[in-house]
XYZ file of C-alpha atoms in Angstrom:
557
model
C -0.121 -0.144 0.090
C 1.029 3.681 -0.708
C 0.564 4.190 2.986
C 3.132 1.685 4.140
C 6.004 4.246 3.402
C 4.587 6.306 6.683
C 3.532 3.432 8.643
C 5.701 0.027 8.026
C 9.250 -0.787 9.116
C 11.696 0.058 11.711
C 12.539 3.092 10.066
C 8.681 4.447 10.316
C 8.704 4.041 14.051
C 8.868 8.006 14.048
C 5.928 8.124 11.966
C 3.934 5.690 14.059
C 4.695 7.618 16.896
C 2.693 10.589 15.539
C 0.000 8.086 14.506
C -0.265 7.205 18.083
C -0.372 10.952 19.019
C -3.532 11.173 16.759
C -4.872 8.315 18.578
C -4.590 5.648 16.002
C -4.670 2.012 16.799
C -2.274 -0.670 15.281
C -5.367 -2.180 13.913
C -6.193 1.261 12.235
C -2.679 1.271 10.561
C -2.617 -2.374 9.372
C -5.538 -1.139 7.045
C -5.797 1.451 3.889
C -5.402 5.051 5.061
C -7.938 6.993 2.922
C -7.620 10.820 2.660
C -11.078 12.681 3.083
C -11.028 16.479 1.585
C -13.591 17.940 3.004
C -14.458 21.702 2.014
C -16.521 22.180 5.118
C -16.654 25.898 6.233
C -19.400 28.398 8.136
C -19.142 31.134 5.175
C -20.230 29.234 2.082
C -24.035 28.077 2.193
C -23.210 25.172 -0.040
C -20.596 24.137 2.489
C -22.061 24.371 5.984
C -23.530 20.924 5.516
C -20.244 19.175 4.404
C -19.437 18.279 7.866
C -22.179 15.909 8.076
C -21.270 14.356 4.624
C -17.587 14.031 5.900
C -18.719 12.060 8.922
C -20.979 9.660 6.580
C -18.315 8.994 4.306
C -15.903 8.271 7.219
C -18.383 5.836 8.565
C -18.310 4.271 4.990
C -14.912 4.005 4.636
C -14.604 2.199 8.041
C -17.518 -0.056 7.259
C -15.511 -1.263 4.118
C -12.376 -2.074 6.022
C -10.403 1.611 5.549
C -9.024 4.044 7.913
C -10.549 7.633 7.180
C -8.422 10.904 7.685
C -10.027 14.041 6.906
C -8.310 17.225 5.650
C -9.611 20.694 4.629
C -9.836 22.325 1.324
C -10.811 26.109 1.159
C -13.658 27.662 -0.399
C -15.350 31.074 -1.657
C -18.943 31.761 -1.938
C -19.152 33.499 -5.221
C -22.351 35.021 -4.314
C -20.872 36.594 -1.171
C -17.776 37.621 -3.384
C -20.071 39.321 -6.190
C -19.929 42.659 -7.227
C -16.647 43.635 -5.377
C -12.817 42.950 -4.980
C -13.126 39.550 -3.461
C -14.468 38.152 -6.890
C -10.776 38.763 -8.153
C -9.620 35.791 -5.924
C -12.768 33.382 -6.757
C -11.233 31.704 -10.065
C -7.886 32.077 -8.480
C -8.719 29.734 -5.490
C -9.284 26.911 -8.072
C -5.447 26.478 -8.225
C -4.803 27.196 -4.589
C -7.265 24.206 -3.892
C -5.649 21.941 -6.390
C -2.012 22.673 -5.155
C -3.144 22.656 -1.229
C -4.860 19.226 -1.754
C -1.859 17.690 -3.946
C 0.881 18.887 -1.178
C -1.477 17.417 1.596
C -2.115 14.198 -0.021
C 1.532 13.946 -1.489
C 3.170 14.603 2.226
C 0.935 11.930 4.026
C 0.763 9.216 1.470
C -2.817 8.531 1.550
C -3.818 5.088 -0.213
C -7.083 6.842 -2.065
C -9.060 9.783 -1.597
C -12.602 10.810 -1.164
C -13.190 14.687 -2.444
C -16.069 16.309 -0.808
C -16.498 19.659 -2.760
C -19.839 21.508 -3.416
C -19.270 25.025 -4.832
C -17.698 26.859 -8.342
C -14.008 26.391 -7.919
C -13.833 23.427 -5.250
C -15.166 20.829 -7.823
C -12.732 21.778 -10.488
C -10.193 22.298 -8.195
C -10.331 18.926 -6.679
C -10.899 17.271 -9.787
C -7.473 18.859 -10.948
C -5.683 17.623 -7.938
C -7.333 14.050 -8.639
C -6.088 14.066 -12.004
C -2.623 15.151 -10.753
C -2.320 12.766 -7.811
C -3.783 9.646 -10.032
C -4.537 7.736 -6.590
C -8.039 5.923 -6.528
C -10.580 8.862 -5.970
C -14.319 9.421 -5.586
C -16.314 12.480 -5.544
C -19.485 13.221 -3.454
C -20.794 16.748 -3.426
C -22.743 18.602 -0.807
C -25.916 18.769 -3.035
C -27.995 21.778 -4.226
C -30.122 23.979 -2.431
C -33.724 23.893 -2.424
C -35.586 26.420 -4.531
C -37.083 29.490 -2.551
C -40.726 30.300 -3.158
C -42.045 33.940 -3.662
C -45.849 34.136 -3.703
C -46.114 30.338 -4.515
C -43.542 30.424 -7.602
C -40.177 28.923 -7.225
C -37.183 31.001 -7.570
C -33.585 30.891 -7.237
C -30.472 33.530 -6.451
C -30.625 35.050 -10.016
C -34.199 36.599 -9.111
C -32.568 38.416 -6.101
C -29.846 39.809 -8.067
C -32.361 40.633 -10.979
C -34.752 42.216 -8.363
C -32.064 44.971 -7.452
C -32.309 46.072 -11.176
C -36.055 45.807 -10.871
C -35.802 48.012 -7.886
C -33.345 50.611 -9.556
C -35.809 50.763 -12.439
C -38.853 51.670 -10.226
C -40.316 48.136 -10.977
C -40.425 46.821 -7.561
C -40.513 48.241 -4.118
C -38.121 47.832 -1.022
C -40.453 45.463 0.799
C -40.624 43.462 -2.334
C -36.765 43.135 -2.430
C -36.795 42.279 1.075
C -39.438 39.385 0.516
C -37.121 37.862 -2.376
C -34.074 38.479 -0.028
C -35.884 36.325 2.814
C -37.070 33.387 0.776
C -34.770 32.809 -2.198
C -32.440 30.818 -0.443
C -34.344 28.383 1.186
C -31.619 25.593 2.404
C -28.090 24.752 2.477
C -26.674 23.818 -0.475
C -25.196 24.825 -3.987
C -27.680 27.677 -5.645
C -30.482 25.814 -6.657
C -30.398 26.559 -10.552
C -28.091 25.381 -13.165
C -25.359 27.557 -12.149
C -21.588 26.626 -12.053
C -21.593 24.498 -8.744
C -24.255 22.396 -10.017
C -22.845 22.022 -13.509
C -19.591 21.035 -12.224
C -21.318 18.586 -9.803
C -23.414 17.121 -12.596
C -20.581 16.844 -15.172
C -18.600 15.062 -12.220
C -21.364 12.336 -12.514
C -21.249 12.488 -16.361
C -17.464 12.151 -16.566
C -17.584 9.110 -14.131
C -16.125 10.573 -10.894
C -19.104 10.526 -8.842
C -21.874 8.201 -8.131
C -25.438 8.465 -9.170
C -26.932 11.249 -7.866
C -23.816 13.241 -7.028
C -25.166 16.377 -9.148
C -28.806 16.412 -8.270
C -29.680 14.998 -4.808
C -30.545 18.167 -2.573
C -28.331 19.129 0.133
C -31.199 18.924 2.908
C -32.073 15.174 1.709
C -31.244 12.249 3.880
C -30.639 10.820 0.480
C -27.491 12.747 0.360
C -26.333 11.011 3.491
C -26.755 7.912 2.305
C -24.806 8.721 -0.799
C -22.011 9.882 1.203
C -21.673 6.398 3.190
C -21.758 4.929 -0.182
C -18.946 6.876 -1.520
C -17.124 5.869 1.345
C -17.679 2.129 0.765
C -17.193 2.458 -2.889
C -13.416 4.067 -2.680
C -12.313 0.756 -0.856
C -13.454 -1.089 -3.968
C -11.832 1.296 -6.380
C -8.546 0.663 -4.273
C -9.028 -2.952 -4.286
C -9.386 -2.878 -8.410
C -6.830 -0.162 -8.597
C -9.138 2.112 -10.712
C -7.687 5.636 -10.838
C -8.655 9.044 -12.095
C -6.670 9.013 -15.290
C -8.578 5.445 -15.959
C -11.615 7.298 -15.609
C -10.962 10.860 -17.209
C -10.110 9.834 -20.446
C -10.576 12.006 -23.603
C -13.619 10.024 -24.311
C -14.928 10.859 -21.091
C -14.362 14.459 -21.593
C -16.448 14.319 -24.587
C -19.191 12.517 -22.729
C -19.093 15.473 -20.358
C -19.458 18.001 -23.010
C -22.241 16.305 -24.648
C -23.991 16.329 -21.159
C -22.917 19.885 -20.757
C -24.666 20.713 -24.073
C -28.115 18.748 -23.179
C -28.477 20.108 -19.564
C -27.519 23.614 -20.882
C -24.644 24.067 -17.931
C -22.648 27.199 -17.155
C -20.378 28.909 -19.355
C -17.888 28.035 -16.494
C -17.627 24.721 -17.757
C -15.485 25.900 -20.721
C -12.783 27.138 -18.371
C -13.005 24.174 -16.024
C -13.122 21.023 -18.349
C -9.881 22.453 -20.074
C -7.880 23.200 -16.937
C -8.897 19.672 -15.581
C -7.961 17.981 -19.136
C -4.656 19.851 -18.805
C -3.914 18.346 -15.592
C -4.825 14.655 -17.068
C -2.064 15.373 -19.596
C -3.988 16.648 -22.947
C -5.289 19.834 -24.057
C -8.768 19.977 -24.675
C -9.536 22.849 -27.261
C -13.074 24.327 -26.633
C -13.569 24.536 -30.452
C -14.749 21.138 -30.198
C -17.846 22.535 -28.315
C -19.536 23.661 -31.379
C -18.839 20.344 -33.134
C -20.619 18.749 -30.145
C -23.040 21.099 -29.778
C -24.249 20.906 -33.681
C -25.138 17.253 -32.895
C -26.519 17.676 -29.260
C -29.913 18.416 -28.564
C -30.515 20.762 -25.449
C -33.013 18.895 -23.148
C -32.994 20.957 -20.173
C -33.924 24.541 -19.398
C -33.002 24.893 -15.789
C -32.963 28.250 -14.062
C -31.833 30.799 -15.116
C -32.566 29.506 -18.714
C -36.283 28.156 -17.539
C -38.653 27.518 -14.733
C -37.274 24.071 -13.280
C -34.835 23.700 -10.632
C -32.125 21.062 -9.357
C -34.769 19.448 -7.324
C -36.800 18.817 -10.314
C -34.166 17.307 -12.480
C -33.495 15.058 -9.616
C -37.015 13.939 -9.426
C -37.276 13.582 -13.068
C -34.078 11.115 -13.126
C -31.432 12.875 -12.604
C -28.295 13.255 -14.860
C -28.361 9.149 -15.678
C -31.800 9.926 -17.182
C -30.157 12.719 -19.321
C -27.291 10.448 -20.382
C -29.711 7.688 -21.265
C -31.875 10.015 -23.580
C -28.442 10.923 -25.142
C -27.669 7.345 -25.830
C -30.592 6.536 -27.562
C -29.060 8.395 -30.689
C -25.636 7.132 -29.896
C -24.242 10.367 -28.660
C -22.069 9.065 -25.563
C -19.205 6.507 -25.443
C -20.693 3.886 -23.122
C -17.875 1.135 -22.724
C -16.015 3.624 -20.310
C -15.027 2.673 -16.643
C -16.353 4.790 -13.938
C -15.999 5.525 -10.237
C -19.016 3.316 -9.803
C -16.759 0.090 -10.832
C -18.968 -0.238 -13.662
C -18.971 1.181 -17.362
C -21.023 4.187 -18.387
C -23.613 1.733 -20.092
C -24.060 -0.329 -17.288
C -24.634 2.951 -15.025
C -27.274 4.385 -17.242
C -29.147 1.217 -18.094
C -33.160 1.684 -17.431
C -32.559 5.378 -15.848
C -35.804 6.437 -16.938
C -36.957 10.127 -17.930
C -39.730 10.353 -15.361
C -40.769 14.009 -16.475
C -40.478 15.267 -19.894
C -41.268 18.736 -18.940
C -38.076 18.827 -17.040
C -36.016 16.397 -19.174
C -37.183 17.012 -22.956
C -36.924 13.255 -24.650
C -34.554 12.971 -27.349
C -36.973 13.677 -30.213
C -38.700 16.794 -28.641
C -35.855 18.834 -27.538
C -35.907 22.553 -26.606
C -33.326 23.089 -29.515
C -31.500 20.608 -31.865
C -28.229 22.233 -30.875
C -26.470 22.253 -27.233
C -26.614 25.018 -24.605
C -23.466 26.694 -25.088
C -21.739 28.341 -28.278
C -18.275 29.251 -28.785
C -18.043 32.355 -30.898
C -15.063 34.020 -32.954
C -14.306 36.971 -34.843
C -12.122 40.238 -34.812
C -13.329 40.964 -31.718
C -12.676 37.674 -30.071
C -9.813 36.128 -32.352
C -9.524 32.916 -30.195
C -12.575 32.690 -28.845
C -15.878 33.882 -26.590
C -18.338 31.866 -24.906
C -22.297 32.276 -24.527
C -25.000 30.308 -22.665
C -27.117 29.919 -26.173
C -30.100 28.432 -24.021
C -30.320 31.251 -22.068
C -30.529 33.957 -24.741
C -33.774 35.626 -25.796
C -34.302 34.375 -29.609
C -34.554 37.955 -30.921
C -31.006 38.498 -29.281
C -29.142 35.597 -31.000
C -28.570 38.032 -33.894
C -27.872 41.709 -33.013
C -26.112 44.711 -33.937
C -25.563 47.900 -32.061
C -23.217 50.451 -30.469
C -20.337 49.669 -28.451
C -20.737 51.218 -24.725
C -17.283 50.704 -23.372
C -16.387 50.362 -19.785
C -12.775 49.462 -18.598
C -13.824 47.764 -15.207
C -17.247 46.142 -13.813
C -17.920 49.134 -11.331
C -18.273 51.590 -14.290
C -20.551 49.381 -16.234
C -22.876 48.681 -13.150
C -23.077 52.670 -12.462
C -24.122 53.363 -15.975
C -26.629 50.452 -16.168
C -28.142 51.430 -12.888
C -28.094 55.207 -13.829
C -30.225 54.495 -17.098
C -27.548 55.446 -19.383
C -27.684 52.355 -21.244
C -30.291 52.175 -23.930
C -32.218 49.447 -25.881
C -30.009 48.290 -28.731
C -26.906 49.065 -26.973
C -23.571 46.400 -26.397
C -22.004 46.834 -22.989
C -18.394 45.938 -23.314
C -16.552 45.537 -20.078
C -12.804 44.818 -20.521
C -9.475 44.609 -18.703
C -11.476 42.174 -16.138
C -9.799 38.933 -17.768
C -7.397 36.625 -15.837
C -4.415 38.982 -15.885
C -6.230 42.105 -16.333
C -8.841 41.591 -13.372
C -7.147 39.975 -12.098
C -8.904 36.922 -11.633
C -11.569 36.940 -14.103
C -14.301 38.322 -12.092
C -18.031 37.038 -12.538
C -20.439 39.552 -14.280
C -23.771 38.637 -12.401
C -24.462 42.125 -11.257
C -24.460 43.939 -14.400
C -26.285 41.108 -16.394
C -28.622 40.919 -13.347
C -29.077 44.500 -13.536
C -29.915 44.544 -17.355
C -32.556 41.845 -17.090
C -34.025 43.620 -14.015
C -34.372 46.827 -15.631
C -36.190 45.146 -18.741
C -33.432 45.035 -21.232
C -32.806 41.630 -21.349
C -34.209 41.473 -24.937
C -32.446 44.373 -26.318
C -28.813 44.944 -24.599
C -26.300 42.706 -25.024
C -22.988 42.276 -22.473
C -19.533 41.273 -23.838
C -16.623 40.883 -21.754
C -12.913 39.259 -21.377
C -14.183 38.522 -17.837
C -16.602 35.602 -17.154
C -20.184 35.189 -16.011
C -22.042 33.458 -12.952
C -23.920 30.363 -14.118
C -26.805 32.545 -12.869
C -26.382 34.925 -15.801
C -28.895 34.960 -18.522
C -29.192 36.936 -21.651
C -26.947 37.868 -24.810
C -23.910 37.728 -22.515
C -20.514 36.600 -24.512
C -17.458 36.314 -21.789
C -14.215 34.939 -21.836
C -12.956 36.869 -24.879
C -9.635 36.083 -25.789
C -7.001 37.346 -26.121
C -8.087 39.662 -23.196
C -7.583 43.247 -23.055
C -4.521 43.075 -20.687
C -2.443 41.498 -23.315
C -3.626 43.604 -26.178
C -6.472 41.514 -27.381
C -8.909 43.273 -29.746
C -11.436 43.949 -27.205
C -8.900 46.690 -25.914
C -9.278 48.504 -29.229
C -13.058 48.940 -29.259
C -14.310 52.559 -28.995
C -17.383 53.936 -27.901
C -19.911 53.753 -30.543
C -18.507 51.170 -32.851
C -20.919 48.814 -34.161
C -20.749 45.521 -32.994
C -22.396 42.617 -34.654
C -23.249 39.194 -32.847
C -24.541 36.118 -34.557
C -24.700 33.332 -32.105
C -26.224 30.748 -34.377
C -23.191 31.006 -36.826
C -20.762 31.588 -34.041
C -19.650 35.125 -34.942
C -18.438 37.849 -32.787
C -17.118 41.044 -34.831
C -16.905 44.704 -34.465
C -17.303 46.808 -37.831
C -13.889 48.503 -38.054
C -11.533 48.045 -40.857
C -8.165 46.421 -40.506
C -6.580 49.374 -41.110
C -8.402 51.319 -38.538
C -7.551 48.647 -36.428
C -3.598 48.592 -36.786
C -3.779 52.359 -36.187
C -5.629 51.930 -32.833
C -3.069 49.004 -31.953
C -0.259 51.337 -32.576
C -1.486 53.766 -30.072
C -2.299 51.075 -27.667
C -0.191 50.823 -24.196
C -0.382 47.614 -21.786
C -1.568 48.812 -18.500
C 0.357 48.319 -15.191
C -0.867 45.158 -13.227
C -3.614 46.355 -10.835
C -2.003 44.541 -8.065
C 1.676 44.098 -7.196
C 1.828 42.025 -4.016
C 0.390 38.587 -2.921
C -1.073 35.744 -4.424
C -3.010 37.644 -7.217
C 0.341 39.143 -8.061
C 1.739 35.867 -8.823
C -1.271 34.693 -10.221
C -1.457 37.406 -12.794
C 2.364 36.666 -13.892
C 1.352 32.930 -14.436
C -2.129 32.679 -15.712
C -3.134 31.746 -19.478
C -6.130 33.020 -21.350
C -9.524 32.089 -21.056
C -9.633 30.132 -24.165
C -6.858 27.589 -22.460
C -8.944 27.403 -19.090
C -7.104 30.279 -17.318
C -4.586 27.525 -16.374
C -1.113 28.547 -14.402
C 2.056 28.179 -16.222
C 5.551 29.395 -15.398
C 6.685 32.188 -17.647
C 9.210 31.278 -20.063
C 12.631 32.846 -19.790
C 14.476 34.266 -22.976
């Protein structure tokens, strides 16, 4: 066993003395030591229940003959970090999570790992660590929040952000906003729509690293505790069979995940996280392939914010496996791949029925014949940009309008709430990319303000930053190259006509090549906004959004 290097032989007597200090018995040290990575804390609503999940996993490990040992991973609540300097740290924590988990796991030589994430960066960060370490690993998330109810209708977090915009437009009273505030987040868990956390937890299931229900069983259900116990037991089987993350997370498994992504209508942030995880596995996942997969993958779900259904509804309808079973009716998945269940995809999804055709559309009656996410290109996004097509109003799939240019999120919000943005405008927010932000902030505040003020069917937003999974509308993010490195988005001027054609994957601004070169000659790089601490190091190492904002050591000439 891997852990023998810290517990067997005379040379390991000092190590055993330290285990004695922890209260371990000889019997426990004869068993495999299973590291349990828990993201539990008391500041992230999606993580407040993870101590209960960890306890259940520990019990499952012990029941199956292992010795569990819990250690922590950090987490940021994107909702609480939204709209201020804290959001600069959100994406950057993904690498801290991966690095710190790698460090603890290597230092203590665990035989296998159970990862317990829930919110936006913990899931991909821990998947990155799992790929690096490549010891038997299984995931069990904390589960989604239950939808809130206001006046008998279900709502999720995006509703309260949009309520702020509606209040600014004079469409809601302060008391009405307060009612939303008090009722929207009904329980612990990751926010109740198909936002980034739930997207990544569902894709963990699709890629094969979690058990059935990992992405959809609500956090408040006791079923989630049973799932955690089963995950604890299952890791011992994976250890015995020596099934490792790189056996599961193959190129074909990533293509399966992208296919499920398109069918579910996941957050655009998956276009950052899947390439980053693939990079850790050892291959580059070019997001251009998303359009190829989207072209043949029907969009089967319109979960909030794209529609009126929520994670609890997806769970009752049959969950991720039911979606995969629908996709498999047209042979859209590779089904002979091994998964963390110890079985193949085909064995996992067999007889997983779709119980609600209003939540999961049948494969022959989809919302659209193409997937929920589109990658766009053009002279405004020479490398790429990303949009959640399934959450765009039909009339905005093709749009031309004048650019309203802002060099930070705060200035854009001030203009939107100040009623300085008009129907037809295209809001451009730049210098918010991975390097320029730094940290590639989410733009839920401006997108929600646009929707709340009634401009969602007439105003587009383009940024080298990114969007929350809660964002909806004609929102194109991840524009690469970003402004901070001289991408063309830095050359856009107030009033330039921007042309958006999402169905044809095009994003251009109507400026001649000669004019662009003249503007480029005048452009000067900006000094980094932050020059000390972690974000300064992050700025120096982070790549563009189209590569997943991965970290690379700068090349020295």
